[in-house]
Amino acid sequence: VTANDTLAVVPDLANIYDEPFADSSQIPTLLLSRFARKSVKVVLSGDGGDELFAGYNRHLLAASYLPRLEQQPLWLRRLGANVLNNLPPAFLDRLGSLAGIRQAGEKSRKLSAILPLAEDFGATYDCLTCQGLGSGETLLADPDDSFYRAADPSSPDFDFLDQMLLRDTKTYLPGDILVKLDRASMSVGLEARVPLLDHRLYELAWTLPNSLKAAGGAGKIALRRILGRHLPSSLFDGKPKMGFAVPLDTWLTGPLRTWAEDLLAPESLKRNGFLDAKRCLQMWQDHKSGRCKRHHTLWNLLMLLSWLVGRRGA
């Protein structure tokens, strides 16, 4: 996916999703849907595999490390968080690249946030899934998270991994992953089917022990074993998970800069009323100057503003 590809679809995103949907992997999903539609009318998607069989990095944390962190004294966890917070993300990225660790700066930021919260599942989950702003930060002039808290599906009877899988399947999967796929594919008349979400497979997944989901630093153990019957394990074991991430941080200061600055004009921010215009503009300046990477939060903001512009135009 190139910057020019992105420029061609970004103006259409708010209209296609019909809401301020801000998962940036919507871009390659839409481009792939358009490419596939040239040849076929129906495709199969692997959506649901990560949420049912523990395929995300946060699931590996929940299975192996969070229970251990919870046992450590709070003062020690706070000390570790302070050390990580004082290390520049760019330095950690360079250090991580030498060790083969992608996005080390971003991962260390999340780790520093969850260290003091290890025994609080809800707060830990929020930190692991939050992109951009830290705990307690908001761009709203009058924030209210009561609705989100009331919708929390976690259960105190589950361990860390089961709680995480439950919340993913009840919130992240239907509210992000499936929305992203359905609207991107249907915008071009492409039917995308999700065989891993067959109700029988869904029910079976919840009967499996966690040792068949995440263990030994690897996720989706059951699926790996099944695949190993048909393909050499060297093709998938030990390979880093690759999502549909795009280089938003550089695109926003490069080919998408004019589009972003038009939406972030002070008069546009003030017109909406519910945004803290001063804080939004400061975040944009921080990102442009390289002082702090804010691309994830900026993308959320830009998709909201783009959608609002479309609504006013309608």
Short mmCIF file of C-alpha atoms in Angstrom, two decimals:
data_model
loop_
_atom_site.label_atom_id
_atom_site.label_comp_id
_atom_site.label_asym_id
_atom_site.label_seq_id
_atom_site.Cartn_x
_atom_site.Cartn_y
_atom_site.Cartn_z
CA VAL A 1 0.00 0.00 0.00
CA THR A 2 1.52 3.30 -1.07
CA ALA A 3 0.81 6.85 0.02
CA ASN A 4 -0.84 7.52 -3.35
CA ASP A 5 -3.15 4.55 -2.82
CA THR A 6 -4.12 6.04 0.52
CA LEU A 7 -4.72 9.50 -0.91
CA ALA A 8 -7.14 7.96 -3.38
CA VAL A 9 -9.36 6.38 -0.71
CA VAL A 10 -9.06 8.61 2.38
CA PRO A 11 -11.69 11.14 1.22
CA ASP A 12 -14.20 8.27 0.81
CA LEU A 13 -13.68 6.59 4.20
CA ALA A 14 -16.18 8.60 6.26
CA ASN A 15 -18.87 8.06 3.64
CA ILE A 16 -18.15 4.33 3.26
CA TYR A 17 -18.21 3.64 7.00
CA ASP A 18 -21.07 6.08 7.68
CA GLU A 19 -19.63 6.83 11.12
CA PRO A 20 -16.33 8.15 12.55
CA PHE A 21 -14.66 4.73 12.25
CA ALA A 22 -10.93 5.07 12.91
CA ASP A 23 -9.14 1.73 12.64
CA SER A 24 -6.46 2.68 10.11
CA SER A 25 -6.31 -0.89 8.79
CA GLN A 26 -9.56 0.10 7.07
CA ILE A 27 -7.34 1.50 4.30
CA PRO A 28 -5.66 -1.75 3.18
CA THR A 29 -8.91 -3.65 3.84
CA LEU A 30 -10.74 -1.37 1.42
CA LEU A 31 -7.95 -1.52 -1.16
CA LEU A 32 -7.81 -5.32 -0.93
CA SER A 33 -11.59 -5.53 -1.30
CA ARG A 34 -11.45 -3.41 -4.46
CA PHE A 35 -8.67 -5.58 -5.85
CA ALA A 36 -10.49 -8.85 -5.07
CA ARG A 37 -13.76 -7.61 -6.56
CA LYS A 38 -12.11 -7.36 -9.96
CA SER A 39 -12.00 -11.18 -10.06
CA VAL A 40 -14.53 -12.62 -7.58
CA LYS A 41 -17.81 -11.83 -5.82
CA VAL A 42 -17.26 -13.86 -2.61
CA VAL A 43 -14.16 -14.16 -0.39
CA LEU A 44 -13.32 -15.93 2.88
CA SER A 45 -11.92 -13.98 5.82
CA GLY A 46 -9.99 -15.26 8.84
CA ASP A 47 -11.63 -12.76 11.19
CA GLY A 48 -12.43 -14.24 14.59
CA GLY A 49 -9.37 -16.47 14.78
CA ASP A 50 -7.42 -14.08 16.98
CA GLU A 51 -10.31 -13.35 19.33
CA LEU A 52 -11.37 -16.99 19.79
CA PHE A 53 -7.96 -18.67 19.86
CA ALA A 54 -5.73 -15.97 21.40
CA GLY A 55 -3.75 -14.49 18.54
CA TYR A 56 -2.90 -11.00 19.78
CA ASN A 57 0.16 -9.98 21.78
CA ARG A 58 -2.09 -8.91 24.65
CA HIS A 59 -3.32 -12.50 24.88
CA LEU A 60 0.24 -13.73 25.35
CA LEU A 61 0.68 -11.14 28.10
CA ALA A 62 -2.51 -12.29 29.77
CA ALA A 63 -1.49 -15.94 29.61
CA SER A 64 2.09 -15.64 30.80
CA TYR A 65 3.09 -12.27 32.23
CA LEU A 66 0.15 -10.46 33.80
CA PRO A 67 -0.35 -13.08 36.54
CA ARG A 68 3.35 -12.74 37.41
CA LEU A 69 3.23 -8.94 37.38
CA GLU A 70 0.25 -9.01 39.72
CA GLN A 71 2.37 -10.84 42.29
CA GLN A 72 5.10 -8.18 42.33
CA PRO A 73 4.96 -5.37 44.94
CA LEU A 74 3.41 -2.13 43.74
CA TRP A 75 6.53 -0.06 44.53
CA LEU A 76 8.63 -2.25 42.25
CA ARG A 77 6.14 -2.02 39.40
CA ARG A 78 5.96 1.76 39.75
CA LEU A 79 9.75 1.95 39.67
CA GLY A 80 9.84 -0.07 36.46
CA ALA A 81 7.18 2.17 34.92
CA ASN A 82 9.18 5.30 35.79
CA VAL A 83 12.31 3.86 34.19
CA LEU A 84 10.45 3.07 30.95
CA ASN A 85 8.76 6.48 30.89
CA ASN A 86 12.14 8.21 31.02
CA LEU A 87 13.47 6.38 27.96
CA PRO A 88 12.76 8.18 24.65
CA PRO A 89 10.47 6.11 22.35
CA ALA A 90 12.78 6.75 19.38
CA PHE A 91 15.71 5.29 21.32
CA LEU A 92 13.64 2.23 22.25
CA ASP A 93 12.58 1.79 18.62
CA ARG A 94 16.23 1.76 17.51
CA LEU A 95 17.18 -0.59 20.32
CA GLY A 96 14.25 -2.85 19.52
CA SER A 97 15.16 -3.02 15.84
CA LEU A 98 18.55 -4.45 16.79
CA ALA A 99 16.78 -7.19 18.75
CA GLY A 100 14.15 -7.79 16.07
CA ILE A 101 11.34 -6.21 18.13
CA ARG A 102 8.89 -4.11 16.13
CA GLN A 103 7.44 -0.89 17.62
CA ALA A 104 9.48 -1.24 20.81
CA GLY A 105 8.73 2.35 21.83
CA GLU A 106 4.97 1.86 21.59
CA LYS A 107 5.14 -1.47 23.42
CA SER A 108 7.23 -0.01 26.23
CA ARG A 109 4.73 2.85 26.58
CA LYS A 110 1.93 0.36 27.08
CA LEU A 111 4.00 -1.73 29.47
CA SER A 112 4.81 1.31 31.59
CA ALA A 113 1.09 2.09 31.76
CA ILE A 114 -0.01 -1.38 32.86
CA LEU A 115 2.76 -2.04 35.40
CA PRO A 116 1.01 -0.15 38.23
CA LEU A 117 -2.39 -1.58 37.19
CA ALA A 118 -1.63 -5.29 36.83
CA GLU A 119 -4.27 -6.43 39.35
CA ASP A 120 -7.01 -4.28 37.74
CA PHE A 121 -8.13 -6.14 34.62
CA GLY A 122 -10.37 -3.40 33.24
CA ALA A 123 -7.69 -0.71 33.47
CA THR A 124 -5.06 -3.10 32.10
CA TYR A 125 -7.21 -3.99 29.10
CA ASP A 126 -7.88 -0.32 28.39
CA CYS A 127 -4.14 0.41 28.41
CA LEU A 128 -3.33 -2.51 26.12
CA THR A 129 -5.98 -1.61 23.55
CA CYS A 130 -5.72 2.19 23.78
CA GLN A 131 -3.88 3.82 20.89
CA GLY A 132 -2.43 7.22 21.58
CA LEU A 133 -3.68 9.01 24.65
CA GLY A 134 -2.72 7.78 28.08
CA SER A 135 -4.95 7.08 31.03
CA GLY A 136 -7.02 10.08 32.03
CA GLU A 137 -6.26 12.02 28.82
CA THR A 138 -9.02 13.12 26.49
CA LEU A 139 -9.66 15.51 23.63
CA LEU A 140 -13.27 16.07 24.70
CA ALA A 141 -14.26 19.30 26.36
CA ASP A 142 -16.67 17.40 28.66
CA PRO A 143 -15.70 13.69 28.82
CA ASP A 144 -18.08 10.99 30.08
CA ASP A 145 -17.18 7.29 29.98
CA SER A 146 -20.17 5.98 31.95
CA PHE A 147 -21.68 4.26 28.91
CA TYR A 148 -18.45 2.37 28.17
CA ARG A 149 -18.08 1.29 31.79
CA ALA A 150 -21.68 0.07 31.93
CA ALA A 151 -21.06 -2.11 28.87
CA ASP A 152 -18.04 -3.90 30.40
CA PRO A 153 -18.61 -7.64 29.76
CA SER A 154 -15.70 -9.01 31.84
CA SER A 155 -16.34 -11.64 34.50
CA PRO A 156 -14.52 -11.89 37.86
CA ASP A 157 -14.78 -15.69 37.61
CA PHE A 158 -12.42 -15.79 34.61
CA ASP A 159 -8.63 -15.65 34.61
CA PHE A 160 -6.80 -12.87 32.76
CA LEU A 161 -6.76 -14.63 29.39
CA ASP A 162 -10.41 -15.68 29.44
CA GLN A 163 -11.49 -12.20 30.51
CA MET A 164 -9.50 -10.70 27.65
CA LEU A 165 -10.93 -13.11 25.08
CA LEU A 166 -14.45 -12.47 26.39
CA ARG A 167 -14.10 -8.71 26.12
CA ASP A 168 -12.53 -9.00 22.66
CA THR A 169 -15.36 -11.19 21.34
CA LYS A 170 -18.06 -8.99 22.89
CA THR A 171 -16.67 -5.57 21.99
CA TYR A 172 -13.60 -5.41 19.73
CA LEU A 173 -14.69 -8.13 17.28
CA PRO A 174 -18.24 -6.91 16.53
CA GLY A 175 -17.51 -3.22 17.05
CA ASP A 176 -14.29 -2.93 15.05
CA ILE A 177 -13.08 -5.99 13.14
CA LEU A 178 -16.37 -7.10 11.59
CA VAL A 179 -17.53 -3.54 10.91
CA LYS A 180 -14.25 -2.81 9.12
CA LEU A 181 -14.54 -5.87 6.90
CA ASP A 182 -18.26 -5.69 6.17
CA ARG A 183 -18.38 -2.05 5.13
CA ALA A 184 -15.18 -2.16 3.11
CA SER A 185 -16.23 -5.28 1.19
CA MET A 186 -19.87 -4.33 0.67
CA SER A 187 -18.87 -0.87 -0.58
CA VAL A 188 -17.65 -2.64 -3.73
CA GLY A 189 -20.28 -5.39 -3.85
CA LEU A 190 -18.00 -8.07 -2.42
CA GLU A 191 -19.39 -10.65 0.01
CA ALA A 192 -16.93 -11.56 2.77
CA ARG A 193 -17.72 -14.68 4.77
CA VAL A 194 -16.21 -15.53 8.17
CA PRO A 195 -16.09 -19.34 8.59
CA LEU A 196 -14.20 -19.15 11.90
CA LEU A 197 -17.28 -17.53 13.44
CA ASP A 198 -19.56 -20.46 12.68
CA HIS A 199 -21.50 -20.85 15.94
CA ARG A 200 -20.33 -24.45 16.36
CA LEU A 201 -16.68 -23.44 16.13
CA TYR A 202 -17.31 -20.48 18.44
CA GLU A 203 -18.84 -22.78 21.06
CA LEU A 204 -16.02 -25.31 20.66
CA ALA A 205 -13.38 -22.61 21.18
CA TRP A 206 -14.82 -21.77 24.60
CA THR A 207 -14.54 -25.40 25.70
CA LEU A 208 -10.81 -25.63 24.93
CA PRO A 209 -8.25 -25.27 27.71
CA ASN A 210 -6.08 -22.16 27.55
CA SER A 211 -3.05 -24.36 26.92
CA LEU A 212 -4.46 -24.86 23.41
CA LYS A 213 -4.75 -21.12 22.89
CA ALA A 214 -1.68 -19.33 24.26
CA ALA A 215 1.43 -21.00 25.67
CA GLY A 216 5.20 -20.73 25.42
CA GLY A 217 5.09 -17.27 23.87
CA ALA A 218 2.85 -18.37 20.99
CA GLY A 219 -0.86 -17.92 20.35
CA LYS A 220 -3.50 -19.88 18.45
CA ILE A 221 -1.91 -23.18 19.49
CA ALA A 222 -4.89 -25.30 18.37
CA LEU A 223 -4.96 -23.69 14.93
CA ARG A 224 -1.19 -24.09 14.58
CA ARG A 225 -1.45 -27.81 15.32
CA ILE A 226 -4.19 -28.28 12.75
CA LEU A 227 -2.24 -26.31 10.15
CA GLY A 228 0.85 -28.38 10.98
CA ARG A 229 -0.91 -31.45 9.61
CA HIS A 230 -0.91 -29.87 6.17
CA LEU A 231 2.10 -27.52 6.04
CA PRO A 232 5.64 -27.54 7.48
CA SER A 233 5.61 -25.78 10.86
CA SER A 234 8.66 -23.77 9.75
CA LEU A 235 6.30 -21.71 7.59
CA PHE A 236 4.42 -20.28 10.57
CA ASP A 237 6.11 -21.10 13.89
CA GLY A 238 8.34 -18.34 15.21
CA LYS A 239 7.05 -15.83 12.67
CA PRO A 240 6.02 -12.41 14.04
CA LYS A 241 2.36 -11.51 13.69
CA MET A 242 1.83 -9.04 10.86
CA GLY A 243 -1.37 -7.04 10.84
CA PHE A 244 -2.66 -4.46 8.39
CA ALA A 245 -0.88 -1.50 9.97
CA VAL A 246 0.06 1.43 7.75
CA PRO A 247 2.78 4.06 8.41
CA LEU A 248 0.37 6.73 9.62
CA ASP A 249 3.06 8.61 11.55
CA THR A 250 4.96 9.53 8.38
CA TRP A 251 1.95 9.79 6.07
CA LEU A 252 0.30 12.43 8.27
CA THR A 253 3.34 14.67 8.00
CA GLY A 254 3.85 13.79 4.33
CA PRO A 255 1.24 13.03 1.65
CA LEU A 256 -1.76 13.37 4.01
CA ARG A 257 -0.59 16.60 5.63
CA THR A 258 -2.69 19.01 3.57
CA TRP A 259 -5.83 16.91 4.07
CA ALA A 260 -5.16 16.73 7.82
CA GLU A 261 -4.46 20.44 8.23
CA ASP A 262 -7.66 21.38 6.40
CA LEU A 263 -9.66 19.31 8.89
CA LEU A 264 -7.65 20.58 11.88
CA ALA A 265 -8.14 24.25 11.07
CA PRO A 266 -8.90 26.13 14.33
CA GLU A 267 -12.28 27.35 13.09
CA SER A 268 -13.28 23.78 12.24
CA LEU A 269 -12.37 22.51 15.71
CA LYS A 270 -14.15 25.35 17.50
CA ARG A 271 -17.28 24.96 15.38
CA ASN A 272 -17.95 21.49 16.80
CA GLY A 273 -18.05 22.68 20.39
CA PHE A 274 -17.37 19.37 22.13
CA LEU A 275 -13.64 19.20 21.30
CA ASP A 276 -10.86 20.87 23.23
CA ALA A 277 -9.48 22.83 20.26
CA LYS A 278 -6.36 24.01 22.05
CA ARG A 279 -5.37 20.50 23.05
CA CYS A 280 -6.12 19.10 19.58
CA LEU A 281 -3.88 21.69 17.92
CA GLN A 282 -1.11 21.13 20.45
CA MET A 283 -1.18 17.41 19.72
CA TRP A 284 -0.91 18.12 16.00
CA GLN A 285 2.06 20.42 16.58
CA ASP A 286 3.74 17.80 18.78
CA HIS A 287 3.38 15.22 16.04
CA LYS A 288 4.57 17.48 13.21
CA SER A 289 7.64 18.56 15.18
CA GLY A 290 8.54 14.95 16.00
CA ARG A 291 8.35 15.73 19.71
CA CYS A 292 5.83 12.96 20.30
CA LYS A 293 4.15 10.44 18.01
CA ARG A 294 0.42 11.08 18.11
CA HIS A 295 -0.67 9.44 14.86
CA HIS A 296 -3.13 6.96 16.38
CA THR A 297 -5.06 9.60 18.27
CA LEU A 298 -4.84 12.01 15.35
CA TRP A 299 -6.38 9.40 13.06
CA ASN A 300 -9.31 9.02 15.47
CA LEU A 301 -9.73 12.78 15.50
CA LEU A 302 -9.40 13.16 11.73
CA MET A 303 -11.97 10.45 11.01
CA LEU A 304 -14.39 12.17 13.39
CA LEU A 305 -13.83 15.55 11.73
CA SER A 306 -14.09 14.06 8.23
CA TRP A 307 -17.39 12.42 9.15
CA LEU A 308 -18.74 15.68 10.61
CA VAL A 309 -17.80 17.55 7.44
CA GLY A 310 -19.67 14.95 5.39
CA ARG A 311 -22.72 15.24 7.62
CA ARG A 312 -22.79 19.01 7.29
CA GLY A 313 -22.44 18.67 3.54
CA ALA A 314 -25.38 16.27 3.42
#
